[in-house]
GROMACS .gro file of C-alpha atoms in nm:
model
  141
    1MET     CA    1  -1.425   0.363   2.255
    2VAL     CA    2  -1.337   0.603   1.974
    3GLY     CA    3  -0.984   0.624   2.113
    4GLU     CA    4  -0.951   0.247   2.086
    5MET     CA    5  -1.078   0.256   1.729
    6ILE     CA    6  -0.824   0.522   1.637
    7PHE     CA    7  -0.557   0.310   1.805
    8VAL     CA    8  -0.654   0.002   1.599
    9HIS     CA    9  -0.654   0.214   1.282
   10SER     CA   10  -0.305   0.346   1.360
   11VAL     CA   11  -0.173  -0.002   1.443
   12LEU     CA   12  -0.303  -0.126   1.108
   13VAL     CA   13  -0.131   0.164   0.932
   14GLN     CA   14   0.196   0.079   1.111
   15ALA     CA   15   0.159  -0.289   1.019
   16PHE     CA   16   0.093  -0.185   0.659
   17LEU     CA   17   0.403   0.030   0.656
   18ALA     CA   18   0.607  -0.263   0.789
   19PHE     CA   19   0.452  -0.486   0.519
   20LEU     CA   20   0.545  -0.234   0.248
   21VAL     CA   21   0.904  -0.216   0.368
   22SER     CA   22   0.929  -0.596   0.380
   23GLY     CA   23   0.787  -0.607   0.027
   24LEU     CA   24   1.099  -0.428  -0.097
   25PHE     CA   25   1.283  -0.759  -0.061
   26ILE     CA   26   1.059  -0.954  -0.301
   27PRO     CA   27   1.253  -0.865  -0.619
   28PHE     CA   28   1.579  -0.966  -0.452
   29LEU     CA   29   1.449  -1.293  -0.307
   30THR     CA   30   1.302  -1.399  -0.641
   31ALA     CA   31   1.584  -1.271  -0.861
   32LYS     CA   32   1.668  -1.610  -1.011
   33ASN     CA   33   1.319  -1.733  -1.097
   34PRO     CA   34   1.075  -1.503  -1.282
   35LEU     CA   35   0.778  -1.729  -1.212
   36ASP     CA   36   0.846  -1.708  -0.839
   37PHE     CA   37   0.847  -1.330  -0.878
   38ARG     CA   38   0.503  -1.344  -1.039
   39LYS     CA   39   0.368  -1.570  -0.763
   40ALA     CA   40   0.520  -1.355  -0.489
   41SER     CA   41   0.374  -1.047  -0.655
   42PHE     CA   42   0.029  -1.208  -0.651
   43VAL     CA   43   0.053  -1.295  -0.280
   44TYR     CA   44   0.189  -0.946  -0.207
   45THR     CA   45  -0.101  -0.782  -0.393
   46MET     CA   46  -0.362  -0.990  -0.210
   47ILE     CA   47  -0.213  -0.907   0.132
   48PHE     CA   48  -0.175  -0.542   0.026
   49GLN     CA   49  -0.542  -0.521  -0.066
   50ALA     CA   50  -0.651  -0.699   0.252
   51ILE     CA   51  -0.459  -0.463   0.478
   52THR     CA   52  -0.565  -0.149   0.291
   53THR     CA   53  -0.927  -0.263   0.307
   54MET     CA   54  -0.896  -0.319   0.682
   55ILE     CA   55  -0.746   0.028   0.720
   56ALA     CA   56  -1.026   0.184   0.515
   57PHE     CA   57  -1.293  -0.006   0.708
   58THR     CA   58  -1.160   0.086   1.051
   59GLY     CA   59  -1.120   0.446   0.937
   60LEU     CA   60  -1.477   0.458   0.811
   61ILE     CA   61  -1.618   0.303   1.129
   62THR     CA   62  -1.411   0.543   1.341
   63MET     CA   63  -1.528   0.842   1.136
   64VAL     CA   64  -1.893   0.743   1.175
   65ALA     CA   65  -1.876   0.634   1.541
   66GLY     CA   66  -1.667   0.934   1.642
   67ASP     CA   67  -1.892   1.170   1.446
   68PHE     CA   68  -1.585   1.328   1.285
   69GLY     CA   69  -1.753   1.413   0.958
   70LEU     CA   70  -1.586   1.439   0.621
   71THR     CA   71  -1.290   1.667   0.691
   72LEU     CA   72  -1.006   1.759   0.460
   73SER     CA   73  -0.778   1.506   0.630
   74THR     CA   74  -1.037   1.232   0.576
   75ILE     CA   75  -1.069   1.326   0.210
   76ILE     CA   76  -0.689   1.315   0.174
   77MET     CA   77  -0.684   0.967   0.332
   78ILE     CA   78  -0.954   0.844   0.095
   79VAL     CA   79  -0.768   0.982  -0.206
   80ILE     CA   80  -0.440   0.824  -0.092
   81TRP     CA   81  -0.620   0.492  -0.038
   82ALA     CA   82  -0.768   0.507  -0.389
   83VAL     CA   83  -0.429   0.595  -0.543
   84LEU     CA   84  -0.258   0.312  -0.354
   85MET     CA   85  -0.516   0.059  -0.471
   86TYR     CA   86  -0.510   0.182  -0.830
   87ILE     CA   87  -0.131   0.168  -0.854
   88GLU     CA   88  -0.113  -0.176  -0.694
   89ILE     CA   89  -0.382  -0.327  -0.916
   90ARG     CA   90  -0.221  -0.183  -1.230
   91LYS     CA   91   0.118  -0.315  -1.120
   92TYR     CA   92  -0.017  -0.663  -1.065
   93ILE     CA   93  -0.201  -0.669  -1.399
   94ILE     CA   94   0.117  -0.566  -1.579
   95ILE     CA   95   0.323  -0.834  -1.401
   96LYS     CA   96   0.054  -1.096  -1.469
   97LYS     CA   97   0.028  -1.022  -1.842
   98ALA     CA   98   0.399  -0.965  -1.910
   99LYS     CA   99   0.619  -1.226  -2.073
  100ILE     CA  100   0.820  -1.246  -1.755
  101GLU     CA  101   1.044  -1.528  -1.879
  102ASN     CA  102   1.231  -1.269  -2.086
  103LEU     CA  103   1.529  -1.148  -1.880
  104GLU     CA  104   1.493  -0.784  -1.985
  105THR     CA  105   1.122  -0.781  -1.902
  106HIS     CA  106   1.188  -0.946  -1.568
  107THR     CA  107   1.455  -0.687  -1.484
  108LEU     CA  108   1.226  -0.402  -1.587
  109LEU     CA  109   0.938  -0.536  -1.378
  110LYS     CA  110   1.158  -0.583  -1.072
  111SER     CA  111   1.276  -0.224  -1.106
  112ALA     CA  112   0.917  -0.101  -1.143
  113PHE     CA  113   0.812  -0.310  -0.842
  114LEU     CA  114   1.078  -0.142  -0.629
  115LYS     CA  115   0.992   0.209  -0.751
  116ILE     CA  116   0.621   0.156  -0.693
  117SER     CA  117   0.689   0.017  -0.346
  118VAL     CA  118   0.888   0.328  -0.260
  119ILE     CA  119   0.602   0.547  -0.388
  120HIS     CA  120   0.358   0.351  -0.168
  121ILE     CA  121   0.582   0.399   0.134
  122LEU     CA  122   0.619   0.772   0.068
  123LEU     CA  123   0.243   0.818   0.036
  124ILE     CA  124   0.181   0.643   0.368
  125VAL     CA  125   0.462   0.832   0.544
  126VAL     CA  126   0.329   1.167   0.418
  127MET     CA  127  -0.018   1.085   0.551
  128VAL     CA  128   0.118   0.967   0.886
  129VAL     CA  129   0.326   1.283   0.923
  130LEU     CA  130   0.024   1.499   0.834
  131MET     CA  131  -0.188   1.323   1.096
  132ILE     CA  132   0.084   1.357   1.360
  133LEU     CA  133   0.112   1.728   1.285
  134LYS     CA  134  -0.267   1.756   1.298
  135ALA     CA  135  -0.277   1.580   1.637
  136LYS     CA  136  -0.014   1.821   1.774
  137GLY     CA  137  -0.209   2.118   1.640
  138ILE     CA  138   0.066   2.229   1.402
  139VAL     CA  139  -0.141   2.169   1.088
  140VAL     CA  140  -0.513   2.230   1.061
  141LEU     CA  141  -0.680   1.992   0.817
   0.00000   0.00000   0.00000
């Protein structure tokens, strides 16, 4: 049963990674209309938070059910989750409050959206690589 829970957790992480990569296209698809960019950013943030919450929940349930305890790798995952959520919420608040109708502001926000998305992807990839190395016994966390 614990194996199935770990599998579901990893599938959610893979789906999240695919979602993050697809999110890179939002600034390009909404390049002409700043208000569409704001709306797409809102939908993106809500889906982002839903998936990260599912990942955190399945991870917590797996940790408790599998009696894994609070290891260094678990602490790293919690910290990465908190950083991801903090960055995403701050990004959305900035996009929501900005005078996005201004072309320069819109361009700046699109650039920031892309950079933040890349940071999100890198954080997830680093954690996935660490967990793969841990599973193979190369890294002890």
